[in-house]
mmCIF file of C-alpha atoms and ligand atoms in Angstrom:
data_model
loop_
_atom_site.group_PDB
_atom_site.id
_atom_site.type_symbol
_atom_site.label_atom_id
_atom_site.label_comp_id
_atom_site.label_asym_id
_atom_site.label_seq_id
_atom_site.Cartn_x
_atom_site.Cartn_y
_atom_site.Cartn_z
ATOM 1 C CA MET A 660 -28.680 20.125 -1.518
ATOM 2 C CA LYS A 661 -25.239 20.433 0.279
ATOM 3 C CA LYS A 662 -23.207 17.248 -0.026
ATOM 4 C CA HIS A 663 -21.346 15.985 2.858
ATOM 5 C CA ASN A 664 -18.426 13.973 1.508
ATOM 6 C CA PHE A 665 -17.337 11.105 3.859
ATOM 7 C CA THR A 666 -15.524 9.332 0.957
ATOM 8 C CA ALA A 667 -12.552 7.073 2.107
ATOM 9 C CA GLY A 668 -10.246 7.969 -0.692
ATOM 10 C CA PRO A 669 -9.619 9.938 -2.952
ATOM 11 C CA CYS A 670 -11.447 12.076 -0.591
ATOM 12 C CA ILE A 671 -12.614 15.754 0.334
ATOM 13 C CA LEU A 672 -10.052 18.629 -0.153
ATOM 14 C CA ALA A 673 -10.533 22.129 1.165
ATOM 15 C CA PRO A 674 -12.745 24.338 -1.055
ATOM 16 C CA SER A 675 -9.797 26.769 -1.580
ATOM 17 C CA VAL A 676 -7.637 23.910 -2.869
ATOM 18 C CA ILE A 677 -10.395 22.943 -5.482
ATOM 19 C CA GLU A 678 -10.776 26.627 -6.375
ATOM 20 C CA ASN A 679 -7.058 27.457 -7.004
ATOM 21 C CA LEU A 680 -6.610 24.111 -8.512
ATOM 22 C CA SER A 681 -9.326 24.602 -11.120
ATOM 23 C CA ASN A 682 -7.979 28.253 -11.811
ATOM 24 C CA ALA A 683 -4.606 26.873 -12.330
ATOM 25 C CA VAL A 684 -5.935 24.404 -14.787
ATOM 26 C CA LYS A 685 -7.516 27.302 -16.764
ATOM 27 C CA ASP A 686 -4.625 29.669 -16.430
ATOM 28 C CA PHE A 687 -1.480 28.880 -14.594
ATOM 29 C CA ASP A 688 0.428 31.765 -12.952
ATOM 30 C CA GLY A 689 -1.200 34.294 -15.344
ATOM 31 C CA GLN A 690 0.569 32.798 -18.349
ATOM 32 C CA GLY A 691 -2.453 32.182 -20.497
ATOM 33 C CA LEU A 692 -1.507 28.452 -20.326
ATOM 34 C CA SER A 693 -2.929 25.653 -18.342
ATOM 35 C CA LEU A 694 -1.037 24.000 -15.422
ATOM 36 C CA VAL A 695 -1.220 20.728 -17.268
ATOM 37 C CA GLU A 696 0.163 22.027 -20.540
ATOM 38 C CA VAL A 697 3.386 23.764 -19.297
ATOM 39 C CA SER A 698 6.852 22.189 -18.989
ATOM 40 C CA HIS A 699 7.766 20.941 -15.410
ATOM 41 C CA ARG A 700 11.135 22.624 -15.964
ATOM 42 C CA GLU A 701 9.359 25.851 -16.233
ATOM 43 C CA LYS A 702 10.420 28.411 -13.346
ATOM 44 C CA ALA A 703 6.837 28.970 -12.215
ATOM 45 C CA TYR A 704 6.319 25.402 -11.918
ATOM 46 C CA GLU A 705 9.540 24.684 -10.258
ATOM 47 C CA ALA A 706 8.543 27.377 -7.644
ATOM 48 C CA VAL A 707 5.214 25.299 -6.818
ATOM 49 C CA HIS A 708 7.235 22.174 -6.653
ATOM 50 C CA MET A 709 9.988 23.215 -4.173
ATOM 51 C CA GLU A 710 7.278 25.035 -2.092
ATOM 52 C CA ALA A 711 5.468 21.815 -1.786
ATOM 53 C CA LEU A 712 8.540 19.999 -0.536
ATOM 54 C CA SER A 713 9.489 22.735 1.719
ATOM 55 C CA LEU A 714 6.106 23.137 3.251
ATOM 56 C CA PHE A 715 5.760 19.387 3.728
ATOM 57 C CA LYS A 716 9.182 19.376 5.813
ATOM 58 C CA GLU A 717 8.313 22.461 7.655
ATOM 59 C CA LEU A 718 4.635 21.542 8.706
ATOM 60 C CA LEU A 719 5.611 17.961 9.778
ATOM 61 C CA ASN A 720 8.658 19.289 11.595
ATOM 62 C CA ILE A 721 10.991 16.909 9.689
ATOM 63 C CA PRO A 722 14.528 16.976 11.204
ATOM 64 C CA ASP A 723 17.924 17.473 9.510
ATOM 65 C CA GLY A 724 19.001 14.084 7.905
ATOM 66 C CA TYR A 725 15.660 13.285 6.459
ATOM 67 C CA LYS A 726 14.637 13.688 2.782
ATOM 68 C CA VAL A 727 11.278 14.254 1.381
ATOM 69 C CA VAL A 728 10.420 12.884 -2.075
ATOM 70 C CA PHE A 729 7.354 12.804 -4.226
ATOM 71 C CA LEU A 730 6.872 9.617 -6.425
ATOM 72 C CA GLY A 731 4.363 8.025 -8.824
ATOM 73 C CA GLY A 732 3.041 4.376 -8.304
ATOM 74 C CA GLY A 733 0.861 4.920 -5.123
ATOM 75 C CA ALA A 734 1.611 3.625 -1.713
ATOM 76 C CA SER A 735 1.282 0.394 -3.257
ATOM 77 C CA LEU A 736 4.564 0.653 -5.265
ATOM 78 C CA GLN A 737 6.206 1.305 -1.901
ATOM 79 C CA PHE A 738 5.267 -2.053 -0.587
ATOM 80 C CA CYS A 739 8.051 -3.374 -2.796
ATOM 81 C CA MET A 740 10.335 -0.385 -3.021
ATOM 82 C CA ILE A 741 10.838 -0.333 0.723
ATOM 83 C CA PRO A 742 12.089 -4.007 0.965
ATOM 84 C CA PHE A 743 14.120 -3.444 -2.358
ATOM 85 C CA ASN A 744 16.072 -0.568 -0.960
ATOM 86 C CA LEU A 745 16.163 -1.245 2.799
ATOM 87 C CA MET A 746 15.925 -4.945 3.551
ATOM 88 C CA ASN A 747 19.019 -7.137 3.261
ATOM 89 C CA LYS A 748 17.771 -10.542 4.902
ATOM 90 C CA LYS A 749 15.097 -10.038 7.230
ATOM 91 C CA SER A 750 12.139 -7.631 8.117
ATOM 92 C CA ALA A 751 9.315 -7.522 10.389
ATOM 93 C CA TYR A 752 5.658 -6.586 9.805
ATOM 94 C CA LEU A 753 2.778 -5.922 11.982
ATOM 95 C CA GLU A 754 -0.287 -7.270 10.213
ATOM 96 C CA THR A 755 -3.367 -4.958 10.913
ATOM 97 C CA GLY A 756 -5.257 -4.889 7.791
ATOM 98 C CA VAL A 757 -5.398 -5.502 4.149
ATOM 99 C CA TRP A 758 -2.803 -2.707 3.263
ATOM 100 C CA ALA A 759 -0.348 -4.343 5.697
ATOM 101 C CA SER A 760 -1.050 -7.825 4.189
ATOM 102 C CA LYS A 761 -0.090 -6.458 0.894
ATOM 103 C CA ALA A 762 2.968 -4.726 2.128
ATOM 104 C CA LEU A 763 4.373 -7.959 3.617
ATOM 105 C CA LYS A 764 3.517 -10.004 0.803
ATOM 106 C CA GLU A 765 5.924 -8.017 -1.473
ATOM 107 C CA ALA A 766 8.688 -8.039 1.237
ATOM 108 C CA LYS A 767 8.563 -11.820 1.116
ATOM 109 C CA LEU A 768 9.831 -11.538 -2.426
ATOM 110 C CA PHE A 769 13.154 -10.357 -1.134
ATOM 111 C CA GLY A 770 13.993 -12.256 2.078
ATOM 112 C CA GLU A 771 12.652 -13.562 5.389
ATOM 113 C CA VAL A 772 9.589 -11.626 6.714
ATOM 114 C CA VAL A 773 8.399 -12.139 10.390
ATOM 115 C CA THR A 774 4.760 -11.231 11.105
ATOM 116 C CA VAL A 775 5.083 -10.213 14.630
ATOM 117 C CA ALA A 776 1.556 -10.012 15.306
ATOM 118 C CA SER A 777 -1.744 -9.850 13.478
ATOM 119 C CA SER A 778 -5.403 -8.894 14.288
ATOM 120 C CA ALA A 779 -6.755 -10.966 11.492
ATOM 121 C CA ASP A 780 -8.380 -13.249 14.112
ATOM 122 C CA LYS A 781 -10.957 -10.404 14.748
ATOM 123 C CA ASN A 782 -11.358 -9.153 11.267
ATOM 124 C CA PHE A 783 -8.499 -6.405 12.017
ATOM 125 C CA SER A 784 -10.961 -4.593 14.532
ATOM 126 C CA TYR A 785 -7.864 -3.872 17.020
ATOM 127 C CA TYR A 786 -4.271 -3.111 17.209
ATOM 128 C CA PRO A 787 -2.118 -6.113 18.607
ATOM 129 C CA LYS A 788 -0.093 -5.141 21.680
ATOM 130 C CA GLY A 789 2.603 -6.878 23.765
ATOM 131 C CA TYR A 790 4.416 -8.380 20.673
ATOM 132 C CA SER A 791 8.171 -8.454 20.339
ATOM 133 C CA ILE A 792 10.179 -7.247 17.475
ATOM 134 C CA PRO A 793 13.317 -9.298 16.323
ATOM 135 C CA LYS A 794 16.451 -7.205 16.842
ATOM 136 C CA ASP A 795 18.031 -8.634 13.870
ATOM 137 C CA ALA A 796 15.280 -7.255 11.495
ATOM 138 C CA ASP A 797 16.431 -4.513 9.041
ATOM 139 C CA TYR A 798 13.272 -2.730 9.861
ATOM 140 C CA PHE A 799 9.776 -3.077 11.340
ATOM 141 C CA HIS A 800 6.711 -1.962 9.282
ATOM 142 C CA ILE A 801 3.480 -0.761 10.714
ATOM 143 C CA THR A 802 0.333 0.879 9.073
ATOM 144 C CA THR A 803 -0.613 3.686 11.423
ATOM 145 C CA ASN A 804 -4.280 3.905 10.314
ATOM 146 C CA ASN A 805 -6.165 1.155 8.899
ATOM 147 C CA THR A 806 -8.515 2.907 6.542
ATOM 148 C CA ILE A 807 -10.851 -0.169 5.903
ATOM 149 C CA TYR A 808 -11.269 -1.185 9.513
ATOM 150 C CA GLY A 809 -11.037 2.166 11.441
ATOM 151 C CA THR A 810 -8.290 1.550 13.728
ATOM 152 C CA GLU A 811 -5.298 3.709 14.476
ATOM 153 C CA ILE A 812 -2.024 3.866 16.562
ATOM 154 C CA HIS A 813 -2.399 6.989 18.573
ATOM 155 C CA GLU A 814 1.405 7.474 19.449
ATOM 156 C CA ASP A 815 4.672 7.145 17.873
ATOM 157 C CA MET A 816 6.270 4.049 19.199
ATOM 158 C CA ASP A 817 9.604 3.371 20.437
ATOM 159 C CA CYS A 818 11.085 0.671 18.204
ATOM 160 C CA PRO A 819 14.441 -1.434 18.753
ATOM 161 C CA VAL A 820 14.970 -1.471 14.961
ATOM 162 C CA THR A 821 14.301 1.008 12.076
ATOM 163 C CA LEU A 822 10.598 1.905 12.018
ATOM 164 C CA ILE A 823 8.863 2.267 8.793
ATOM 165 C CA ALA A 824 5.225 3.511 8.640
ATOM 166 C CA ASP A 825 2.467 3.536 6.135
ATOM 167 C CA MET A 826 0.670 6.942 6.962
ATOM 168 C CA SER A 827 -1.375 6.871 3.865
ATOM 169 C CA SER A 828 -4.687 7.865 5.645
ATOM 170 C CA ASP A 829 -3.479 9.689 8.753
ATOM 171 C CA ILE A 830 -0.651 11.938 7.347
ATOM 172 C CA PHE A 831 -0.988 15.493 8.511
ATOM 173 C CA SER A 832 -3.876 14.630 10.715
ATOM 174 C CA ARG A 833 -1.735 14.849 13.795
ATOM 175 C CA PRO A 834 1.738 15.937 14.876
ATOM 176 C CA VAL A 835 4.452 13.111 14.294
ATOM 177 C CA ASP A 836 7.651 12.597 16.130
ATOM 178 C CA VAL A 837 9.618 12.072 12.830
ATOM 179 C CA LYS A 838 12.788 11.084 14.395
ATOM 180 C CA LYS A 839 11.169 7.794 15.737
ATOM 181 C CA TYR A 840 10.822 6.631 12.119
ATOM 182 C CA GLY A 841 13.298 5.699 9.387
ATOM 183 C CA MET A 842 10.783 6.174 6.886
ATOM 184 C CA ILE A 843 7.070 7.435 6.575
ATOM 185 C CA TYR A 844 5.262 7.091 3.371
ATOM 186 C CA GLY A 845 1.709 7.205 1.694
ATOM 187 C CA GLY A 846 -0.569 7.948 -1.198
ATOM 188 C CA ALA A 847 -1.461 11.616 -1.045
ATOM 189 C CA GLN A 848 -5.050 11.032 -1.941
ATOM 190 C CA LYS A 849 -6.314 10.846 1.615
ATOM 191 C CA ASN A 850 -5.441 14.065 3.137
ATOM 192 C CA LEU A 851 -3.390 15.979 0.798
ATOM 193 C CA ALA A 852 -4.222 15.906 -2.908
ATOM 194 C CA PRO A 853 -6.086 13.956 -5.621
ATOM 195 C CA ALA A 854 -4.625 10.580 -6.555
ATOM 196 C CA GLY A 855 -1.325 10.567 -8.500
ATOM 197 C CA VAL A 856 1.416 11.521 -6.106
ATOM 198 C CA THR A 857 3.097 9.507 -3.273
ATOM 199 C CA PHE A 858 5.175 10.994 -0.595
ATOM 200 C CA VAL A 859 8.225 9.363 1.211
ATOM 201 C CA VAL A 860 10.184 10.687 4.044
ATOM 202 C CA VAL A 861 13.199 8.719 4.611
ATOM 203 C CA ARG A 862 16.339 9.004 6.741
ATOM 204 C CA GLU A 863 19.030 9.362 4.199
ATOM 205 C CA ASP A 864 21.693 7.351 6.053
ATOM 206 C CA LEU A 865 19.530 4.022 5.745
ATOM 207 C CA LEU A 866 19.930 4.068 1.954
ATOM 208 C CA GLY A 867 22.627 2.395 -0.021
ATOM 209 C CA LYS A 868 22.959 -0.486 2.444
ATOM 210 C CA VAL A 869 21.657 -3.350 0.515
ATOM 211 C CA ASP A 870 23.686 -5.840 -1.677
ATOM 212 C CA ARG A 871 21.251 -5.982 -4.583
ATOM 213 C CA LYS A 872 21.351 -3.876 -7.740
ATOM 214 C CA ILE A 873 18.615 -1.283 -7.691
ATOM 215 C CA PRO A 874 17.074 0.014 -11.116
ATOM 216 C CA THR A 875 17.527 3.731 -11.338
ATOM 217 C CA MET A 876 13.646 4.631 -10.998
ATOM 218 C CA LEU A 877 13.230 2.445 -7.964
ATOM 219 C CA ASP A 878 16.230 3.810 -6.101
ATOM 220 C CA TYR A 879 15.150 6.457 -3.629
ATOM 221 C CA ARG A 880 18.654 8.124 -4.060
ATOM 222 C CA THR A 881 17.741 8.888 -7.732
ATOM 223 C CA HIS A 882 14.854 11.037 -6.583
ATOM 224 C CA ILE A 883 16.482 12.667 -3.751
ATOM 225 C CA LYS A 884 19.321 13.867 -5.880
ATOM 226 C CA GLU A 885 17.132 15.242 -8.438
ATOM 227 C CA ASP A 886 14.613 17.015 -6.044
ATOM 228 C CA SER A 887 11.829 14.593 -7.328
ATOM 229 C CA MET A 888 12.272 15.832 -10.845
ATOM 230 C CA PHE A 889 14.277 12.933 -12.169
ATOM 231 C CA ASN A 890 11.419 12.381 -14.666
ATOM 232 C CA THR A 891 8.156 14.208 -15.193
ATOM 233 C CA PRO A 892 6.366 14.706 -11.794
ATOM 234 C CA PRO A 893 2.708 14.524 -11.466
ATOM 235 C CA VAL A 894 2.266 18.354 -11.636
ATOM 236 C CA PHE A 895 -1.384 18.449 -11.158
ATOM 237 C CA ALA A 896 -1.322 16.412 -7.878
ATOM 238 C CA ILE A 897 1.783 18.246 -6.630
ATOM 239 C CA TYR A 898 0.162 21.581 -7.307
ATOM 240 C CA ALA A 899 -2.847 20.408 -5.253
ATOM 241 C CA MET A 900 -0.561 19.347 -2.464
ATOM 242 C CA ARG A 901 1.033 22.572 -2.435
ATOM 243 C CA GLU A 902 -2.455 24.272 -1.978
ATOM 244 C CA THR A 903 -3.494 21.962 0.779
ATOM 245 C CA LEU A 904 -0.171 22.483 2.655
ATOM 246 C CA ARG A 905 -0.697 26.202 2.468
ATOM 247 C CA TRP A 906 -4.298 25.621 3.652
ATOM 248 C CA VAL A 907 -3.102 23.461 6.569
ATOM 249 C CA LYS A 908 -0.516 26.179 7.436
ATOM 250 C CA SER A 909 -3.209 28.968 7.375
ATOM 251 C CA ILE A 910 -5.350 26.960 9.843
ATOM 252 C CA GLY A 911 -2.632 26.672 12.318
ATOM 253 C CA GLY A 912 -0.569 23.447 11.254
ATOM 254 C CA VAL A 913 -0.917 19.885 12.177
ATOM 255 C CA ALA A 914 -1.411 20.761 15.915
ATOM 256 C CA LYS A 915 -4.566 22.591 14.966
ATOM 257 C CA MET A 916 -5.533 19.715 12.578
ATOM 258 C CA PHE A 917 -5.390 17.298 15.344
ATOM 259 C CA GLU A 918 -7.519 19.402 17.715
ATOM 260 C CA MET A 919 -10.167 19.740 15.014
ATOM 261 C CA ASN A 920 -9.928 16.067 14.126
ATOM 262 C CA LYS A 921 -10.392 15.067 17.711
ATOM 263 C CA ALA A 922 -13.397 17.144 18.123
ATOM 264 C CA LYS A 923 -15.013 15.707 14.905
ATOM 265 C CA ALA A 924 -14.251 12.157 15.879
ATOM 266 C CA ASN A 925 -15.609 12.555 19.382
ATOM 267 C CA LEU A 926 -18.931 14.053 17.972
ATOM 268 C CA LEU A 927 -19.490 11.186 16.027
ATOM 269 C CA TYR A 928 -18.248 8.307 18.267
ATOM 270 C CA ASN A 929 -20.279 9.802 20.999
ATOM 271 C CA GLU A 930 -23.370 9.572 18.918
ATOM 272 C CA ILE A 931 -22.505 5.939 17.888
ATOM 273 C CA ASP A 932 -22.342 5.013 21.594
ATOM 274 C CA ARG A 933 -25.423 6.834 22.556
ATOM 275 C CA ASN A 934 -27.563 5.817 19.858
ATOM 276 C CA THR A 935 -29.594 2.634 20.547
ATOM 277 C CA MET A 936 -29.421 1.617 16.763
ATOM 278 C CA PHE A 937 -25.774 1.730 16.150
ATOM 279 C CA GLN A 938 -22.413 0.374 17.503
ATOM 280 C CA GLY A 939 -18.774 0.717 16.431
ATOM 281 C CA THR A 940 -16.703 -2.022 14.991
ATOM 282 C CA ALA A 941 -13.247 -1.217 16.211
ATOM 283 C CA ALA A 942 -11.924 -1.593 19.726
ATOM 284 C CA LYS A 943 -12.401 1.588 21.578
ATOM 285 C CA GLU A 944 -8.834 2.380 22.547
ATOM 286 C CA ASP A 945 -7.842 1.899 18.766
ATOM 287 C CA ARG A 946 -10.773 3.847 17.396
ATOM 288 C CA SER A 947 -9.411 5.887 14.184
ATOM 289 C CA LEU A 948 -9.847 9.708 14.141
ATOM 290 C CA MET A 949 -9.855 9.465 10.254
ATOM 291 C CA ASN A 950 -12.124 6.498 9.464
ATOM 292 C CA VAL A 951 -15.157 5.836 11.685
ATOM 293 C CA CYS A 952 -16.664 2.345 11.177
ATOM 294 C CA PHE A 953 -20.033 1.403 12.615
ATOM 295 C CA VAL A 954 -22.933 -1.003 11.950
ATOM 296 C CA MET A 955 -26.406 -1.443 13.157
ATOM 297 C CA THR A 956 -26.979 -3.450 16.403
ATOM 298 C CA ASP A 957 -28.393 -6.891 15.930
ATOM 299 C CA LYS A 958 -31.977 -5.809 16.790
ATOM 300 C CA PHE A 959 -31.885 -3.277 13.976
ATOM 301 C CA LYS A 960 -29.693 -4.987 11.402
ATOM 302 C CA GLU A 961 -32.585 -5.145 8.692
ATOM 303 C CA LYS A 962 -32.696 -1.223 8.815
ATOM 304 C CA GLU A 963 -29.189 -0.811 7.310
ATOM 305 C CA ALA A 964 -30.322 -0.278 3.839
ATOM 306 C CA ASP A 965 -33.233 2.167 5.137
ATOM 307 C CA PHE A 966 -30.528 4.253 7.091
ATOM 308 C CA MET A 967 -28.280 4.217 3.786
ATOM 309 C CA THR A 968 -31.178 5.610 1.785
ATOM 310 C CA PHE A 969 -32.246 8.192 4.554
ATOM 311 C CA ALA A 970 -28.582 9.440 4.801
ATOM 312 C CA LYS A 971 -28.351 9.806 1.102
ATOM 313 C CA GLU A 972 -31.567 11.667 0.996
ATOM 314 C CA ASN A 973 -29.845 14.202 3.503
ATOM 315 C CA GLY A 974 -26.805 14.704 1.349
ATOM 316 C CA MET A 975 -24.331 12.108 3.078
ATOM 317 C CA VAL A 976 -21.929 10.728 0.635
ATOM 318 C CA GLY A 977 -19.616 7.878 0.664
ATOM 319 C CA ILE A 978 -20.731 6.294 4.023
ATOM 320 C CA LYS A 979 -21.044 2.704 2.836
ATOM 321 C CA GLY A 980 -18.615 0.550 4.753
ATOM 322 C CA HIS A 981 -15.947 -1.363 3.007
ATOM 323 C CA ARG A 982 -17.377 -4.899 1.841
ATOM 324 C CA SER A 983 -14.920 -6.647 4.359
ATOM 325 C CA VAL A 984 -16.552 -4.785 7.280
ATOM 326 C CA GLY A 985 -20.125 -4.042 6.092
ATOM 327 C CA GLY A 986 -22.297 -1.213 7.676
ATOM 328 C CA PHE A 987 -20.903 2.293 7.520
ATOM 329 C CA ARG A 988 -17.695 4.039 7.293
ATOM 330 C CA ALA A 989 -17.523 7.842 7.744
ATOM 331 C CA SER A 990 -14.155 9.167 6.826
ATOM 332 C CA LEU A 991 -13.379 12.482 8.531
ATOM 333 C CA TYR A 992 -10.249 13.738 6.880
ATOM 334 C CA ASN A 993 -8.732 16.921 7.508
ATOM 335 C CA ALA A 994 -10.998 19.085 4.940
ATOM 336 C CA LEU A 995 -14.285 17.679 6.328
ATOM 337 C CA PRO A 996 -15.828 20.399 8.193
ATOM 338 C CA ILE A 997 -17.390 19.624 11.646
ATOM 339 C CA GLU A 998 -20.668 20.912 10.273
ATOM 340 C CA SER A 999 -20.762 17.528 8.033
ATOM 341 C CA VAL A 1000 -20.180 15.562 11.061
ATOM 342 C CA GLN A 1001 -22.895 17.323 12.769
ATOM 343 C CA ALA A 1002 -25.229 16.757 9.813
ATOM 344 C CA LEU A 1003 -24.507 12.871 9.924
ATOM 345 C CA VAL A 1004 -25.177 12.955 13.790
ATOM 346 C CA ASP A 1005 -28.374 14.663 13.226
ATOM 347 C CA CYS A 1006 -29.498 12.112 10.603
ATOM 348 C CA MET A 1007 -28.707 9.119 13.056
ATOM 349 C CA LYS A 1008 -30.719 10.929 15.736
ATOM 350 C CA GLU A 1009 -33.637 11.500 13.555
ATOM 351 C CA PHE A 1010 -33.469 7.993 12.095
ATOM 352 C CA GLU A 1011 -33.499 6.632 15.731
ATOM 353 C CA LYS A 1012 -36.420 8.628 16.515
ATOM 354 C CA LYS A 1013 -38.541 7.298 13.460
ATOM 355 C CA ASN A 1014 -37.414 3.766 13.979
ATOM 356 C CA ALA A 1015 -36.554 2.691 17.533
HETATM 357 C C1 PLP B 1192 -5.234 3.934 0.363
HETATM 358 C C2 PLP B 1192 -4.118 3.151 1.049
HETATM 359 C C3 PLP B 1192 -3.305 2.529 0.374
HETATM 360 C C4 PLP B 1192 -3.093 2.377 -1.068
HETATM 361 O O1 PLP B 1192 -2.704 3.424 -1.645
HETATM 362 P P1 PLP B 1192 -2.379 3.517 -3.109
HETATM 363 O O2 PLP B 1192 -1.901 5.019 -3.419
HETATM 364 O O3 PLP B 1192 -3.736 3.359 -3.904
HETATM 365 O O4 PLP B 1192 -1.558 2.532 -3.628
HETATM 366 C C5 PLP B 1192 -2.107 2.013 1.302
HETATM 367 N N1 PLP B 1192 -2.154 2.009 2.413
HETATM 368 C C6 PLP B 1192 -3.162 2.609 3.203
HETATM 369 C C7 PLP B 1192 -3.211 2.558 4.782
HETATM 370 C C8 PLP B 1192 -4.282 3.281 2.571
HETATM 371 O O5 PLP B 1192 -5.203 3.821 3.198
#
């Protein structure tokens, strides 16, 4: 039976990406050697690496003055690298979920952290609005998409200080006005590649302003200077990212992705709102296009396990909600076709017919 992959991350990648990746693992560039057994200094790999960096810049329309680097350690390592490189005394954070909380916890190791607002009071089901950002903060940190709770900021905000965004789970899902940000970062395993590579887009003039000493590997300038080849890069994940970026380009770039993502999300949210058995958990105006969280209404609560079984029988994979929200979460990342969303919607309709 066809599987519909709604997993939250690592997640679905385009079929052509998986196909080309598996071919390269068997025979890279017609050399009779695997991608994972050649030197990263090899010309053929270098070409892949440089193309991935330049496609990233091109497709996200990154202006001059910004650098893109590929690193290890996941988005989680950035939680400490950011304050280490960019915070002298004070920073500000918007607390919109577990990832944001983890980020601000690390920043506290290096100075004063102001939590300007938090949505913890309602289990992170909305984006706080109308807060004020201290003008003397070195930067303001946000998480643009809260993977666990299904909330998302839908525009690039104006910020009085340097804006830094964790875009792990919505990167390349929509056009971004990069010049509004000092830095954008994320783990690649939610729209771009398998786990193993982290992307960082940083405005170069922000670097080198802190007083502390920075270990070589933790200094963004090291990786900028060496085109993300200071040490052995995660070649497998970067190859996959190059393939994904080529795929995004072939489809029509991030503007086209955004259109497709809106259509997919609308299809599912409309069914959640229409269906008498289900309800969404996130505030409507903050609903994520990437991670759709929903539960059963009180009247049908005891049917949740039945629906899970029914959905599984119909090929749905990865729709169990995160333990901190419960219910269901369908992740609609770029590579998920609308046919899969339709299949889930059909499941929900059929379940309602049988049970409500
Ligand atoms: C998954 C995720 C992370 C963690 O990424 P790692 O690469 O596993 O460290 C951080 N932030 C957000 C928003 C995420 O979705």
